[in-house]
Amino acid sequence: MTDAADEYIPMKHLLLLLFLALASCTTPQPGGTPGSLPPSSWGLPQIINVSAYDPKEKQRAGQGYSEHDVSALRANGASGLIARAGKGGNLDEKCGNFLAAADRSGLLPGVYYRLQNHVDAVAQADQFCARAHSLARGRAWNAPALLLCADFDANSRLSDILRFMDRVESRTGVVPVAYLENSTHLKQLLSSADTATKAKLRRMPYWLALYAHDSGAGPVYPAPGSPHGLLHQYQVWSNWTLWQYGGVDWGHGRSQPKVYNHGMHRNSLYFGNLDRPVERNVFNGSHAALQSFWRQHGLPLH
């Protein structure tokens, strides 16, 4: 316990502390090195993912964005943007505009493709690679690389996951990131794979989806609680790379944000001062590590 004399701070020191506090709250501006914003309050870089369903409808006062202008995402602390290139044989018409807008704003650009069971996995991989190559050649980029990600449907077959991965790597030289839902089927499928298959799967960085500590609880698996609990249930990866902690559902005539808010991880339903919900992720590392990761698992843009 301190006495009163120890707690006295001269006025000039108080003014200096106030100035430093205000300076640290300055809103980052677009431009500069892609992905170079300071870490979020978690101490981790923030990544936004979008699709043709974005932007969602306006729900409150605040900043908006579109596929032609994502500067509000950058201003609110995002370091990267991953747009859906297509799903199940169909291309996403907003993808190119989202990525061009992201690059103009200084966000690292990435693409994902949602693999679905009703179309051959290799055909979907070919469509994804053709789209990624077209996007990479389509403009003069500021960013160093275009991140490649595979979004595997909750009911995907293990053979299709591996075929998609192999085809993307053979056509691009890049091992894609693996996005997996909190799915009982996928957990059973991957956790029961043999040692060689698990080693192959681990070459893809793990992008997990967990919006609540009790998501996924059921008769087969208990609530994962945290990303590490979900890792344990999959029994493939030793760590995660991206965590989608904020998702969006549709219900009662509007978009419904669902955001992890438990224990040490407390989050608003909205990203900064955005006027609508958006899907949000954190990268498990520093900004320097983010840059390296983006290059390692992305198509070179220069």
Coordinates of C-alpha atoms in Angstrom, one line a residue:
M1 CA 0.0 0.0 0.0
T2 CA 1.3 3.5 -1.0
D3 CA 0.9 6.6 1.1
A4 CA -0.5 9.9 -0.2
A5 CA 2.9 11.4 -0.9
D6 CA 3.8 8.6 -3.3
E7 CA 0.6 9.1 -5.3
Y8 CA 1.3 12.8 -6.2
I9 CA 2.1 13.3 -9.9
P10 CA 3.1 16.7 -11.2
M11 CA 0.7 18.4 -13.7
K12 CA 3.3 18.3 -16.5
H13 CA 3.6 14.6 -16.1
L14 CA -0.2 14.2 -16.2
L15 CA -0.3 16.2 -19.5
L16 CA 2.4 14.0 -21.0
L17 CA 0.5 10.8 -20.1
L18 CA -2.7 12.2 -21.5
F19 CA -0.9 13.1 -24.8
L20 CA 0.6 9.6 -25.1
A21 CA -2.8 8.0 -24.4
L22 CA -4.5 10.1 -27.1
A23 CA -1.7 9.4 -29.6
S24 CA -2.0 5.6 -29.1
C25 CA -5.7 5.8 -29.9
T26 CA -5.2 7.5 -33.3
T27 CA -7.2 5.7 -36.0
P28 CA -4.9 4.0 -38.5
Q29 CA -5.1 5.4 -42.0
P30 CA -5.3 3.5 -45.3
G31 CA -2.1 3.0 -47.2
G32 CA 1.4 2.1 -46.1
T33 CA 2.7 -1.4 -46.0
P34 CA 0.0 -3.9 -46.6
G35 CA -1.2 -5.5 -43.4
S36 CA 0.9 -3.2 -41.2
L37 CA -1.7 -2.0 -38.7
P38 CA -1.0 -2.4 -35.0
P39 CA -2.4 -5.5 -33.3
S40 CA -5.9 -5.6 -32.0
S41 CA -6.8 -5.4 -28.3
W42 CA -6.1 -9.2 -28.3
G43 CA -2.6 -8.5 -29.5
L44 CA -3.3 -10.4 -32.7
P45 CA -3.8 -9.1 -36.3
Q46 CA -7.5 -9.0 -37.5
I47 CA -8.6 -10.5 -40.8
I48 CA -12.1 -10.0 -42.4
N49 CA -13.6 -12.6 -44.7
V50 CA -16.4 -11.7 -47.2
S51 CA -18.6 -13.2 -49.9
A52 CA -21.3 -12.2 -52.3
Y53 CA -23.6 -11.9 -49.3
D54 CA -21.6 -8.9 -48.1
P55 CA -22.0 -6.2 -47.1
K56 CA -24.9 -7.3 -44.8
E57 CA -27.7 -4.8 -44.2
K58 CA -27.2 -1.7 -42.1
Q59 CA -28.2 -2.2 -38.5
R60 CA -27.0 0.8 -36.5
A61 CA -25.2 4.2 -36.9
G62 CA -21.5 3.9 -37.9
Q63 CA -19.2 3.3 -40.9
G64 CA -20.3 1.3 -43.9
Y65 CA -18.4 -0.4 -46.6
S66 CA -18.9 -2.0 -50.0
E67 CA -17.1 -4.3 -52.5
H68 CA -15.7 -1.1 -54.0
D69 CA -14.6 0.6 -50.8
V70 CA -13.4 -1.3 -47.7
S71 CA -11.4 1.6 -46.1
A72 CA -13.7 1.3 -43.1
L73 CA -12.4 -2.2 -42.4
R74 CA -8.9 -0.9 -42.5
A75 CA -9.7 2.1 -40.4
N76 CA -11.2 -0.2 -37.7
G77 CA -8.1 -2.3 -37.5
A78 CA -8.2 -5.0 -40.1
S79 CA -4.9 -6.1 -41.6
G80 CA -6.3 -8.5 -44.3
L81 CA -9.4 -9.4 -46.3
I82 CA -10.2 -12.9 -47.7
A83 CA -12.9 -12.9 -50.3
R84 CA -14.8 -16.0 -51.5
A85 CA -13.8 -16.9 -55.1
G86 CA -16.6 -19.4 -55.6
K87 CA -18.4 -22.5 -54.3
G88 CA -19.6 -25.8 -55.8
G89 CA -18.8 -24.8 -59.4
N90 CA -20.1 -21.2 -59.2
L91 CA -17.9 -18.1 -59.1
D92 CA -18.5 -15.2 -56.8
E93 CA -19.2 -12.1 -58.8
K94 CA -18.0 -9.6 -56.1
C95 CA -14.6 -11.3 -55.4
G96 CA -12.5 -9.2 -57.8
N97 CA -13.9 -5.9 -56.7
F98 CA -13.5 -6.7 -53.0
L99 CA -9.8 -7.7 -53.6
A100 CA -9.0 -4.6 -55.6
A101 CA -10.6 -2.4 -52.9
A102 CA -8.7 -4.3 -50.2
D103 CA -5.4 -3.7 -52.0
R104 CA -6.1 0.0 -52.4
S105 CA -6.7 0.3 -48.7
G106 CA -3.6 -1.5 -47.7
L107 CA -5.2 -4.8 -46.7
L108 CA -3.5 -8.1 -47.5
P109 CA -5.7 -9.9 -50.1
G110 CA -6.8 -13.5 -50.0
V111 CA -9.3 -15.8 -51.6
Y112 CA -11.2 -18.9 -50.5
Y113 CA -13.2 -21.5 -52.3
R114 CA -16.0 -23.5 -50.7
L115 CA -15.8 -27.2 -51.7
Q116 CA -19.1 -28.9 -52.0
N117 CA -20.0 -32.6 -52.5
H118 CA -22.2 -32.4 -55.6
V119 CA -19.3 -31.3 -57.9
D120 CA -16.1 -33.2 -58.5
A121 CA -13.3 -31.9 -56.1
V122 CA -10.7 -31.6 -58.8
A123 CA -13.0 -29.6 -61.1
Q124 CA -13.7 -27.2 -58.2
A125 CA -9.9 -26.9 -57.5
D126 CA -9.3 -26.2 -61.2
Q127 CA -12.0 -23.4 -61.2
F128 CA -10.4 -22.0 -58.0
C129 CA -6.9 -22.0 -59.4
A130 CA -8.0 -20.5 -62.7
R131 CA -9.8 -17.7 -60.8
A132 CA -6.8 -17.1 -58.5
H133 CA -4.4 -16.9 -61.5
S134 CA -6.7 -14.5 -63.3
L135 CA -7.0 -12.2 -60.3
A136 CA -3.2 -12.2 -59.8
R137 CA -2.7 -11.1 -63.4
G138 CA -5.6 -8.7 -63.4
R139 CA -4.0 -5.6 -61.9
A140 CA -0.8 -4.1 -60.5
W141 CA -0.8 -5.1 -56.8
N142 CA 0.6 -3.4 -53.8
A143 CA 0.4 -6.6 -51.7
P144 CA 3.1 -9.2 -52.0
A145 CA 0.8 -12.3 -52.4
L146 CA -2.7 -13.6 -52.8
L147 CA -3.5 -16.0 -49.9
L148 CA -5.2 -19.3 -51.0
C149 CA -7.7 -20.9 -48.7
A150 CA -10.0 -24.0 -49.0
D151 CA -13.4 -23.9 -47.2
F152 CA -14.3 -27.6 -46.7
D153 CA -18.1 -28.3 -46.4
A154 CA -19.2 -29.8 -43.0
N155 CA -20.0 -33.0 -44.9
S156 CA -16.9 -33.2 -47.0
R157 CA -15.3 -36.6 -47.9
L158 CA -11.7 -37.1 -46.8
S159 CA -10.7 -38.1 -50.3
D160 CA -12.1 -34.9 -51.7
I161 CA -10.3 -32.8 -49.2
L162 CA -7.0 -34.4 -50.2
R163 CA -7.7 -34.3 -53.9
F164 CA -8.6 -30.6 -53.7
M165 CA -5.4 -29.8 -51.7
D166 CA -3.2 -31.8 -54.1
R167 CA -4.7 -30.2 -57.2
V168 CA -4.3 -26.6 -55.9
E169 CA -0.7 -27.3 -54.9
S170 CA 0.1 -28.9 -58.3
R171 CA -1.4 -26.0 -60.2
T172 CA -0.1 -23.1 -58.1
G173 CA 2.8 -24.5 -56.0
V174 CA 0.9 -23.3 -52.9
V175 CA -0.5 -25.5 -50.1
P176 CA -3.8 -23.8 -49.3
V177 CA -5.1 -22.9 -45.8
A178 CA -7.8 -25.3 -44.5
Y179 CA -11.0 -23.8 -43.1
L180 CA -13.0 -26.3 -41.1
E181 CA -16.4 -25.8 -39.5
N182 CA -17.0 -27.0 -35.9
S183 CA -18.5 -30.2 -37.4
T184 CA -19.0 -33.6 -35.8
H185 CA -18.6 -35.3 -39.1
L186 CA -15.3 -33.6 -39.9
K187 CA -13.9 -34.2 -36.4
Q188 CA -14.7 -37.9 -36.7
L189 CA -13.4 -38.1 -40.2
L190 CA -10.0 -36.4 -39.5
S191 CA -9.4 -37.7 -36.0
S192 CA -9.7 -41.3 -37.3
A193 CA -7.4 -40.8 -40.3
D194 CA -4.1 -42.7 -40.4
T195 CA -0.8 -41.2 -39.4
A196 CA 0.4 -40.5 -43.0
T197 CA -2.9 -38.8 -43.9
K198 CA -2.8 -36.6 -40.8
A199 CA 0.8 -35.6 -41.7
K200 CA -0.4 -34.6 -45.1
L201 CA -3.4 -32.6 -43.7
R202 CA -1.0 -30.8 -41.3
R203 CA 0.7 -29.2 -44.3
M204 CA -2.4 -27.0 -44.6
P205 CA -2.5 -24.3 -41.9
Y206 CA -5.7 -24.7 -39.8
W207 CA -8.3 -22.0 -39.9
L208 CA -10.9 -22.8 -37.2
A209 CA -14.5 -21.6 -36.6
L210 CA -15.6 -21.1 -33.0
Y211 CA -18.1 -18.5 -32.1
A212 CA -18.9 -19.6 -28.5
H213 CA -17.2 -21.7 -25.9
D214 CA -20.1 -24.2 -25.9
S215 CA -20.5 -24.4 -29.7
G216 CA -20.6 -28.0 -31.0
A217 CA -21.6 -29.7 -27.8
G218 CA -23.5 -32.9 -28.4
P219 CA -23.7 -36.6 -27.9
V220 CA -20.4 -37.3 -29.6
Y221 CA -18.2 -34.3 -28.4
P222 CA -18.4 -32.0 -25.4
A223 CA -18.2 -28.3 -25.8
P224 CA -14.7 -27.4 -27.1
G225 CA -14.4 -24.4 -24.8
S226 CA -11.5 -22.8 -26.7
P227 CA -9.5 -23.1 -29.9
H228 CA -7.2 -25.6 -28.2
G229 CA -10.2 -27.6 -27.1
L230 CA -11.2 -27.8 -30.8
L231 CA -7.7 -28.8 -31.8
H232 CA -7.9 -31.7 -29.4
Q233 CA -11.1 -32.9 -30.9
Y234 CA -9.7 -32.9 -34.4
Q235 CA -6.5 -34.6 -33.3
V236 CA -4.5 -33.4 -36.4
W237 CA -2.9 -30.0 -35.8
S238 CA -0.8 -29.0 -32.8
N239 CA -1.8 -25.3 -33.2
W240 CA -4.2 -23.1 -35.1
T241 CA -3.3 -20.3 -37.6
L242 CA -6.6 -18.4 -38.1
W243 CA -9.6 -18.3 -35.7
Q244 CA -12.9 -17.1 -37.1
Y245 CA -14.3 -15.9 -33.8
G246 CA -17.1 -13.9 -35.4
G247 CA -19.7 -15.3 -37.8
V248 CA -23.1 -14.2 -39.1
D249 CA -26.3 -16.1 -39.4
W250 CA -29.6 -15.2 -41.1
G251 CA -32.8 -15.2 -39.0
H252 CA -35.9 -13.2 -38.3
G253 CA -35.4 -11.2 -41.4
R254 CA -31.9 -9.9 -40.7
S255 CA -28.3 -10.9 -40.3
Q256 CA -27.5 -12.2 -36.8
P257 CA -23.9 -11.7 -35.6
K258 CA -22.5 -14.5 -33.4
V259 CA -19.2 -13.6 -31.7
Y260 CA -17.1 -15.4 -29.2
N261 CA -17.4 -13.7 -25.9
H262 CA -16.1 -15.8 -23.0
G263 CA -13.3 -15.8 -20.4
M264 CA -10.4 -13.6 -21.5
H265 CA -11.9 -13.0 -25.0
R266 CA -14.6 -10.3 -24.8
N267 CA -15.9 -8.9 -28.1
S268 CA -18.6 -6.6 -29.4
L269 CA -21.1 -8.0 -31.8
Y270 CA -19.8 -5.4 -34.3
F271 CA -16.3 -4.8 -35.6
G272 CA -15.2 -1.4 -34.3
N273 CA -17.7 1.3 -35.4
L274 CA -19.1 -0.6 -38.4
D275 CA -22.8 -0.2 -39.0
R276 CA -23.4 -3.9 -39.8
P277 CA -22.1 -7.3 -38.8
V278 CA -19.1 -8.9 -40.6
E279 CA -17.2 -12.2 -40.3
R280 CA -14.0 -11.7 -38.3
N281 CA -10.8 -13.6 -37.6
V282 CA -7.5 -13.3 -35.8
F283 CA -4.1 -14.5 -36.9
N284 CA -2.2 -16.5 -34.3
G285 CA 1.1 -14.5 -34.5
S286 CA 2.7 -11.1 -35.0
H287 CA 2.4 -8.8 -38.0
A288 CA 5.8 -10.0 -39.2
A289 CA 4.7 -13.6 -39.0
L290 CA 1.5 -12.6 -40.8
Q291 CA 3.5 -11.2 -43.7
S292 CA 5.6 -14.4 -43.9
F293 CA 2.5 -16.7 -43.7
W294 CA 0.8 -14.7 -46.5
R295 CA 3.8 -15.2 -48.8
Q296 CA 4.2 -18.9 -47.9
H297 CA 0.6 -19.8 -48.6
G298 CA -0.2 -17.3 -51.4
L299 CA 0.3 -16.7 -55.1
P300 CA 3.2 -14.2 -55.6
L301 CA 1.8 -10.9 -57.0
H302 CA 5.1 -9.4 -58.1

